[in-house]
Amino acid sequence: MEIKQASFLKSSAAVGQCPKPNKPEYAFIGRSNVGKSSLINKICQRKSLAKISSTPGKTQLINHFFINKDEWYLVDLPGFGYAKVSKTLRSSFSKIITDYIKNRENLMCLFVLIDSRIPMQKIDLDFMNLMLEEGNPIAIVFTKTDKLNKEEYASNMKAYEEKLLEYWEELPPVFYTSSKNGEGTKEILDFIDRINQSY
Ligand code: GDP
């Protein structure tokens, strides 16, 4: 898919304020600093559509962008990872995130971003397990792959796959990306395109 147009639409402080759910929607989420804004900008081929390195912990907003003249929505969800250890899985994630995931009916796929240099973090795993529990389709997106050499890359990815398969029967779709050299962005767009075709 070619990105012909990408614009910011609105920020919402609650799922009820989001645009009408009348187009396929794809959301991006991950721990702060995972490279989410950089990847969104790379995918959309815009320099500063999503704000890079916004201060962690500031107001949590759901940011909608409309792509290719309203064909689909791209959503930048608030970063997670600053929550303290909590009694229940659900309360590790802010209400805005859990409400969005539970209630956004046009959400076609949630891309969960993971820094490929860092070993699996409990919060990432908890989040993916929560998604599974809710029956939401997810894809895993490893970021910053340019920062690893071949050996590190292979061993990190193998460790992730083994860990994930301890919990799941099979892996969800996985993408390997770099916002620096553009690796993986075409694959993500083609994946979105295929889902849009069947919407
Ligand atoms: P966010 O907090 O998840 O939105 O993360 P940002 O997109 O702001 O990126 C955090 C930092 O990682 C910034 O300094 C980016 O320049 C850097 N970064 C993001 N993606 C990549 C990547 O693919 N490769 C490299 N080398 N650096 C990246």
PDB file of N, CA and C in Angstrom, residues 98-171:
ATOM      1  N   THR A  98      -7.423   0.130  28.569  1.00  0.00           N
ATOM      2  CA  THR A  98      -8.289  -1.062  28.668  1.00  0.00           C
ATOM      3  C   THR A  98      -9.684  -0.769  28.097  1.00  0.00           C
ATOM      4  N   ASP A  99     -10.194   0.425  28.313  1.00  0.00           N
ATOM      5  CA  ASP A  99     -11.504   0.792  27.737  1.00  0.00           C
ATOM      6  C   ASP A  99     -11.448   0.767  26.218  1.00  0.00           C
ATOM      7  N   TYR A 100     -10.372   1.306  25.704  1.00  0.00           N
ATOM      8  CA  TYR A 100     -10.224   1.355  24.242  1.00  0.00           C
ATOM      9  C   TYR A 100     -10.217  -0.073  23.677  1.00  0.00           C
ATOM     10  N   ILE A 101      -9.411  -0.929  24.277  1.00  0.00           N
ATOM     11  CA  ILE A 101      -9.267  -2.290  23.775  1.00  0.00           C
ATOM     12  C   ILE A 101     -10.584  -3.069  23.857  1.00  0.00           C
ATOM     13  N   LYS A 102     -11.289  -2.867  24.944  1.00  0.00           N
ATOM     14  CA  LYS A 102     -12.540  -3.598  25.151  1.00  0.00           C
ATOM     15  C   LYS A 102     -13.663  -3.102  24.236  1.00  0.00           C
ATOM     16  N   ASN A 103     -13.659  -1.812  23.962  1.00  0.00           N
ATOM     17  CA  ASN A 103     -14.852  -1.212  23.349  1.00  0.00           C
ATOM     18  C   ASN A 103     -14.702  -0.723  21.916  1.00  0.00           C
ATOM     19  N   ARG A 104     -13.514  -0.710  21.394  1.00  0.00           N
ATOM     20  CA  ARG A 104     -13.368  -0.105  20.063  1.00  0.00           C
ATOM     21  C   ARG A 104     -13.679  -1.159  19.009  1.00  0.00           C
ATOM     22  N   GLU A 105     -14.877  -1.096  18.497  1.00  0.00           N
ATOM     23  CA  GLU A 105     -15.371  -2.201  17.661  1.00  0.00           C
ATOM     24  C   GLU A 105     -14.705  -2.290  16.283  1.00  0.00           C
ATOM     25  N   ASN A 106     -14.152  -1.184  15.800  1.00  0.00           N
ATOM     26  CA  ASN A 106     -13.522  -1.218  14.465  1.00  0.00           C
ATOM     27  C   ASN A 106     -12.012  -1.493  14.517  1.00  0.00           C
ATOM     28  N   LEU A 107     -11.526  -1.861  15.716  1.00  0.00           N
ATOM     29  CA  LEU A 107     -10.088  -2.165  15.853  1.00  0.00           C
ATOM     30  C   LEU A 107      -9.781  -3.500  15.164  1.00  0.00           C
ATOM     31  N   MET A 108      -9.026  -3.437  14.106  1.00  0.00           N
ATOM     32  CA  MET A 108      -8.742  -4.636  13.313  1.00  0.00           C
ATOM     33  C   MET A 108      -7.511  -5.361  13.828  1.00  0.00           C
ATOM     34  N   CYS A 109      -6.538  -4.592  14.278  1.00  0.00           N
ATOM     35  CA  CYS A 109      -5.321  -5.213  14.798  1.00  0.00           C
ATOM     36  C   CYS A 109      -4.592  -4.214  15.692  1.00  0.00           C
ATOM     37  N   LEU A 110      -4.093  -4.719  16.779  1.00  0.00           N
ATOM     38  CA  LEU A 110      -3.294  -3.898  17.672  1.00  0.00           C
ATOM     39  C   LEU A 110      -1.835  -4.315  17.513  1.00  0.00           C
ATOM     40  N   PHE A 111      -1.015  -3.379  17.111  1.00  0.00           N
ATOM     41  CA  PHE A 111       0.412  -3.664  16.958  1.00  0.00           C
ATOM     42  C   PHE A 111       1.110  -3.378  18.288  1.00  0.00           C
ATOM     43  N   VAL A 112       1.655  -4.423  18.878  1.00  0.00           N
ATOM     44  CA  VAL A 112       2.341  -4.273  20.167  1.00  0.00           C
ATOM     45  C   VAL A 112       3.837  -4.150  19.886  1.00  0.00           C
ATOM     46  N   LEU A 113       4.390  -2.994  20.206  1.00  0.00           N
ATOM     47  CA  LEU A 113       5.795  -2.724  19.892  1.00  0.00           C
ATOM     48  C   LEU A 113       6.703  -3.189  21.028  1.00  0.00           C
ATOM     49  N   ILE A 114       7.778  -3.827  20.650  1.00  0.00           N
ATOM     50  CA  ILE A 114       8.753  -4.334  21.619  1.00  0.00           C
ATOM     51  C   ILE A 114      10.151  -3.973  21.137  1.00  0.00           C
ATOM     52  N   ASP A 115      10.945  -3.418  22.038  1.00  0.00           N
ATOM     53  CA  ASP A 115      12.317  -3.046  21.693  1.00  0.00           C
ATOM     54  C   ASP A 115      13.139  -4.328  21.520  1.00  0.00           C
ATOM     55  N   SER A 116      13.654  -4.541  20.321  1.00  0.00           N
ATOM     56  CA  SER A 116      14.319  -5.822  20.024  1.00  0.00           C
ATOM     57  C   SER A 116      15.617  -6.016  20.802  1.00  0.00           C
ATOM     58  N   ARG A 117      16.131  -4.939  21.432  1.00  0.00           N
ATOM     59  CA  ARG A 117      17.409  -5.061  22.158  1.00  0.00           C
ATOM     60  C   ARG A 117      17.214  -5.550  23.586  1.00  0.00           C
ATOM     61  N   ILE A 118      15.981  -5.426  24.084  1.00  0.00           N
ATOM     62  CA  ILE A 118      15.732  -5.662  25.513  1.00  0.00           C
ATOM     63  C   ILE A 118      15.052  -7.011  25.715  1.00  0.00           C
ATOM     64  N   PRO A 119      15.501  -7.792  26.718  1.00  0.00           N
ATOM     65  CA  PRO A 119      14.822  -9.073  26.974  1.00  0.00           C
ATOM     66  C   PRO A 119      13.344  -8.852  27.313  1.00  0.00           C
ATOM     67  N   MET A 120      12.554  -9.867  27.106  1.00  0.00           N
ATOM     68  CA  MET A 120      11.114  -9.786  27.346  1.00  0.00           C
ATOM     69  C   MET A 120      10.803  -9.195  28.716  1.00  0.00           C
ATOM     70  N   GLN A 121       9.980  -8.165  28.752  1.00  0.00           N
ATOM     71  CA  GLN A 121       9.572  -7.536  30.001  1.00  0.00           C
ATOM     72  C   GLN A 121       8.209  -8.086  30.417  1.00  0.00           C
ATOM     73  N   LYS A 122       8.027  -8.227  31.713  1.00  0.00           N
ATOM     74  CA  LYS A 122       6.781  -8.796  32.216  1.00  0.00           C
ATOM     75  C   LYS A 122       5.583  -7.982  31.725  1.00  0.00           C
ATOM     76  N   ILE A 123       5.736  -6.676  31.724  1.00  0.00           N
ATOM     77  CA  ILE A 123       4.579  -5.846  31.361  1.00  0.00           C
ATOM     78  C   ILE A 123       4.144  -6.073  29.898  1.00  0.00           C
ATOM     79  N   ASP A 124       5.110  -6.328  29.038  1.00  0.00           N
ATOM     80  CA  ASP A 124       4.758  -6.596  27.630  1.00  0.00           C
ATOM     81  C   ASP A 124       3.993  -7.912  27.523  1.00  0.00           C
ATOM     82  N   LEU A 125       4.496  -8.891  28.244  1.00  0.00           N
ATOM     83  CA  LEU A 125       3.862 -10.209  28.232  1.00  0.00           C
ATOM     84  C   LEU A 125       2.463 -10.127  28.846  1.00  0.00           C
ATOM     85  N   ASP A 126       2.356  -9.418  29.968  1.00  0.00           N
ATOM     86  CA  ASP A 126       1.049  -9.240  30.615  1.00  0.00           C
ATOM     87  C   ASP A 126       0.075  -8.594  29.642  1.00  0.00           C
ATOM     88  N   PHE A 127       0.569  -7.596  28.957  1.00  0.00           N
ATOM     89  CA  PHE A 127      -0.319  -6.888  28.045  1.00  0.00           C
ATOM     90  C   PHE A 127      -0.787  -7.797  26.906  1.00  0.00           C
ATOM     91  N   MET A 128       0.121  -8.546  26.351  1.00  0.00           N
ATOM     92  CA  MET A 128      -0.262  -9.439  25.248  1.00  0.00           C
ATOM     93  C   MET A 128      -1.217 -10.521  25.738  1.00  0.00           C
ATOM     94  N   ASN A 129      -1.002 -11.006  26.959  1.00  0.00           N
ATOM     95  CA  ASN A 129      -1.914 -12.011  27.513  1.00  0.00           C
ATOM     96  C   ASN A 129      -3.309 -11.432  27.765  1.00  0.00           C
ATOM     97  N   LEU A 130      -3.330 -10.172  28.167  1.00  0.00           N
ATOM     98  CA  LEU A 130      -4.617  -9.505  28.354  1.00  0.00           C
ATOM     99  C   LEU A 130      -5.361  -9.393  27.019  1.00  0.00           C
ATOM    100  N   MET A 131      -4.638  -9.076  25.989  1.00  0.00           N
ATOM    101  CA  MET A 131      -5.237  -8.963  24.654  1.00  0.00           C
ATOM    102  C   MET A 131      -5.820 -10.301  24.224  1.00  0.00           C
ATOM    103  N   LEU A 132      -5.079 -11.334  24.518  1.00  0.00           N
ATOM    104  CA  LEU A 132      -5.507 -12.680  24.150  1.00  0.00           C
ATOM    105  C   LEU A 132      -6.799 -13.031  24.886  1.00  0.00           C
ATOM    106  N   GLU A 133      -6.806 -12.663  26.180  1.00  0.00           N
ATOM    107  CA  GLU A 133      -7.972 -12.902  27.027  1.00  0.00           C
ATOM    108  C   GLU A 133      -9.202 -12.177  26.471  1.00  0.00           C
ATOM    109  N   GLU A 134      -8.974 -10.980  25.944  1.00  0.00           N
ATOM    110  CA  GLU A 134     -10.076 -10.181  25.392  1.00  0.00           C
ATOM    111  C   GLU A 134     -10.441 -10.614  23.973  1.00  0.00           C
ATOM    112  N   GLY A 135      -9.647 -11.492  23.404  1.00  0.00           N
ATOM    113  CA  GLY A 135      -9.919 -11.963  22.047  1.00  0.00           C
ATOM    114  C   GLY A 135      -9.583 -10.937  20.975  1.00  0.00           C
ATOM    115  N   ASN A 136      -8.656 -10.037  21.289  1.00  0.00           N
ATOM    116  CA  ASN A 136      -8.277  -9.008  20.308  1.00  0.00           C
ATOM    117  C   ASN A 136      -7.123  -9.461  19.432  1.00  0.00           C
ATOM    118  N   PRO A 137      -7.215  -9.278  18.123  1.00  0.00           N
ATOM    119  CA  PRO A 137      -6.080  -9.650  17.282  1.00  0.00           C
ATOM    120  C   PRO A 137      -4.889  -8.726  17.502  1.00  0.00           C
ATOM    121  N   ILE A 138      -3.741  -9.334  17.687  1.00  0.00           N
ATOM    122  CA  ILE A 138      -2.536  -8.515  17.848  1.00  0.00           C
ATOM    123  C   ILE A 138      -1.471  -8.945  16.847  1.00  0.00           C
ATOM    124  N   ALA A 139      -0.527  -8.067  16.639  1.00  0.00           N
ATOM    125  CA  ALA A 139       0.692  -8.409  15.911  1.00  0.00           C
ATOM    126  C   ALA A 139       1.838  -7.868  16.755  1.00  0.00           C
ATOM    127  N   ILE A 140       2.953  -8.562  16.730  1.00  0.00           N
ATOM    128  CA  ILE A 140       4.118  -8.093  17.480  1.00  0.00           C
ATOM    129  C   ILE A 140       5.040  -7.361  16.521  1.00  0.00           C
ATOM    130  N   VAL A 141       5.502  -6.201  16.963  1.00  0.00           N
ATOM    131  CA  VAL A 141       6.412  -5.424  16.128  1.00  0.00           C
ATOM    132  C   VAL A 141       7.700  -5.189  16.910  1.00  0.00           C
ATOM    133  N   PHE A 142       8.767  -5.830  16.496  1.00  0.00           N
ATOM    134  CA  PHE A 142      10.055  -5.565  17.121  1.00  0.00           C
ATOM    135  C   PHE A 142      10.621  -4.284  16.507  1.00  0.00           C
ATOM    136  N   THR A 143      11.095  -3.388  17.384  1.00  0.00           N
ATOM    137  CA  THR A 143      11.611  -2.098  16.902  1.00  0.00           C
ATOM    138  C   THR A 143      13.137  -2.026  17.031  1.00  0.00           C
ATOM    139  N   LYS A 144      13.700  -1.034  16.376  1.00  0.00           N
ATOM    140  CA  LYS A 144      15.133  -0.674  16.484  1.00  0.00           C
ATOM    141  C   LYS A 144      16.058  -1.821  16.098  1.00  0.00           C
ATOM    142  N   THR A 145      15.657  -2.611  15.128  1.00  0.00           N
ATOM    143  CA  THR A 145      16.473  -3.770  14.740  1.00  0.00           C
ATOM    144  C   THR A 145      17.847  -3.342  14.194  1.00  0.00           C
ATOM    145  N   ASP A 146      17.949  -2.102  13.735  1.00  0.00           N
ATOM    146  CA  ASP A 146      19.248  -1.622  13.212  1.00  0.00           C
ATOM    147  C   ASP A 146      20.313  -1.539  14.298  1.00  0.00           C
ATOM    148  N   LYS A 147      19.882  -1.538  15.567  1.00  0.00           N
ATOM    149  CA  LYS A 147      20.841  -1.384  16.663  1.00  0.00           C
ATOM    150  C   LYS A 147      21.509  -2.694  17.071  1.00  0.00           C
ATOM    151  N   LEU A 148      21.075  -3.802  16.452  1.00  0.00           N
ATOM    152  CA  LEU A 148      21.636  -5.104  16.814  1.00  0.00           C
ATOM    153  C   LEU A 148      22.508  -5.645  15.701  1.00  0.00           C
ATOM    154  N   ASN A 149      23.547  -6.402  16.080  1.00  0.00           N
ATOM    155  CA  ASN A 149      24.273  -7.111  15.025  1.00  0.00           C
ATOM    156  C   ASN A 149      23.565  -8.442  14.775  1.00  0.00           C
ATOM    157  N   LYS A 150      24.000  -9.123  13.737  1.00  0.00           N
ATOM    158  CA  LYS A 150      23.298 -10.337  13.293  1.00  0.00           C
ATOM    159  C   LYS A 150      23.115 -11.371  14.393  1.00  0.00           C
ATOM    160  N   GLU A 151      24.208 -11.580  15.175  1.00  0.00           N
ATOM    161  CA  GLU A 151      24.171 -12.619  16.208  1.00  0.00           C
ATOM    162  C   GLU A 151      23.200 -12.233  17.334  1.00  0.00           C
ATOM    163  N   GLU A 152      23.302 -10.965  17.764  1.00  0.00           N
ATOM    164  CA  GLU A 152      22.405 -10.499  18.839  1.00  0.00           C
ATOM    165  C   GLU A 152      20.954 -10.614  18.381  1.00  0.00           C
ATOM    166  N   TYR A 153      20.749 -10.213  17.162  1.00  0.00           N
ATOM    167  CA  TYR A 153      19.411 -10.219  16.585  1.00  0.00           C
ATOM    168  C   TYR A 153      18.849 -11.634  16.617  1.00  0.00           C
ATOM    169  N   ALA A 154      19.618 -12.576  16.083  1.00  0.00           N
ATOM    170  CA  ALA A 154      19.139 -13.965  16.017  1.00  0.00           C
ATOM    171  C   ALA A 154      18.860 -14.524  17.409  1.00  0.00           C
ATOM    172  N   SER A 155      19.777 -14.267  18.375  1.00  0.00           N
ATOM    173  CA  SER A 155      19.571 -14.872  19.690  1.00  0.00           C
ATOM    174  C   SER A 155      18.426 -14.180  20.436  1.00  0.00           C
ATOM    175  N   ASN A 156      18.283 -12.857  20.283  1.00  0.00           N
ATOM    176  CA  ASN A 156      17.155 -12.175  20.952  1.00  0.00           C
ATOM    177  C   ASN A 156      15.812 -12.652  20.419  1.00  0.00           C
ATOM    178  N   MET A 157      15.735 -12.783  19.096  1.00  0.00           N
ATOM    179  CA  MET A 157      14.455 -13.173  18.491  1.00  0.00           C
ATOM    180  C   MET A 157      14.089 -14.601  18.882  1.00  0.00           C
ATOM    181  N   LYS A 158      15.107 -15.452  18.950  1.00  0.00           N
ATOM    182  CA  LYS A 158      14.868 -16.853  19.332  1.00  0.00           C
ATOM    183  C   LYS A 158      14.349 -16.900  20.786  1.00  0.00           C
ATOM    184  N   ALA A 159      14.983 -16.113  21.655  1.00  0.00           N
ATOM    185  CA  ALA A 159      14.571 -16.089  23.068  1.00  0.00           C
ATOM    186  C   ALA A 159      13.119 -15.611  23.193  1.00  0.00           C
ATOM    187  N   TYR A 160      12.760 -14.588  22.421  1.00  0.00           N
ATOM    188  CA  TYR A 160      11.383 -14.092  22.447  1.00  0.00           C
ATOM    189  C   TYR A 160      10.402 -15.162  21.996  1.00  0.00           C
ATOM    190  N   GLU A 161      10.723 -15.783  20.886  1.00  0.00           N
ATOM    191  CA  GLU A 161       9.797 -16.787  20.343  1.00  0.00           C
ATOM    192  C   GLU A 161       9.585 -17.915  21.338  1.00  0.00           C
ATOM    193  N   GLU A 162      10.684 -18.357  21.953  1.00  0.00           N
ATOM    194  CA  GLU A 162      10.571 -19.460  22.915  1.00  0.00           C
ATOM    195  C   GLU A 162       9.704 -19.055  24.109  1.00  0.00           C
ATOM    196  N   LYS A 163       9.929 -17.841  24.579  1.00  0.00           N
ATOM    197  CA  LYS A 163       9.172 -17.344  25.736  1.00  0.00           C
ATOM    198  C   LYS A 163       7.683 -17.259  25.390  1.00  0.00           C
ATOM    199  N   LEU A 164       7.389 -16.696  24.224  1.00  0.00           N
ATOM    200  CA  LEU A 164       5.980 -16.510  23.846  1.00  0.00           C
ATOM    201  C   LEU A 164       5.275 -17.847  23.672  1.00  0.00           C
ATOM    202  N   LEU A 165       6.010 -18.804  23.143  1.00  0.00           N
ATOM    203  CA  LEU A 165       5.389 -20.110  22.897  1.00  0.00           C
ATOM    204  C   LEU A 165       5.172 -20.913  24.186  1.00  0.00           C
ATOM    205  N   GLU A 166       5.755 -20.402  25.294  1.00  0.00           N
ATOM    206  CA  GLU A 166       5.434 -21.023  26.586  1.00  0.00           C
ATOM    207  C   GLU A 166       3.993 -20.707  26.958  1.00  0.00           C
ATOM    208  N   TYR A 167       3.492 -19.610  26.433  1.00  0.00           N
ATOM    209  CA  TYR A 167       2.149 -19.161  26.802  1.00  0.00           C
ATOM    210  C   TYR A 167       1.118 -19.464  25.720  1.00  0.00           C
ATOM    211  N   TRP A 168       1.553 -19.413  24.473  1.00  0.00           N
ATOM    212  CA  TRP A 168       0.607 -19.514  23.371  1.00  0.00           C
ATOM    213  C   TRP A 168       0.913 -20.731  22.505  1.00  0.00           C
ATOM    214  N   GLU A 169      -0.123 -21.176  21.849  1.00  0.00           N
ATOM    215  CA  GLU A 169       0.020 -22.307  20.928  1.00  0.00           C
ATOM    216  C   GLU A 169       0.829 -21.920  19.689  1.00  0.00           C
ATOM    217  N   GLU A 170       0.562 -20.705  19.230  1.00  0.00           N
ATOM    218  CA  GLU A 170       1.306 -20.240  18.053  1.00  0.00           C
ATOM    219  C   GLU A 170       1.562 -18.739  18.162  1.00  0.00           C
ATOM    220  N   LEU A 171       2.505 -18.263  17.388  1.00  0.00           N
ATOM    221  CA  LEU A 171       2.840 -16.845  17.450  1.00  0.00           C
ATOM    222  C   LEU A 171       1.844 -16.042  16.619  1.00  0.00           C
TER     223      LEU A 171
END
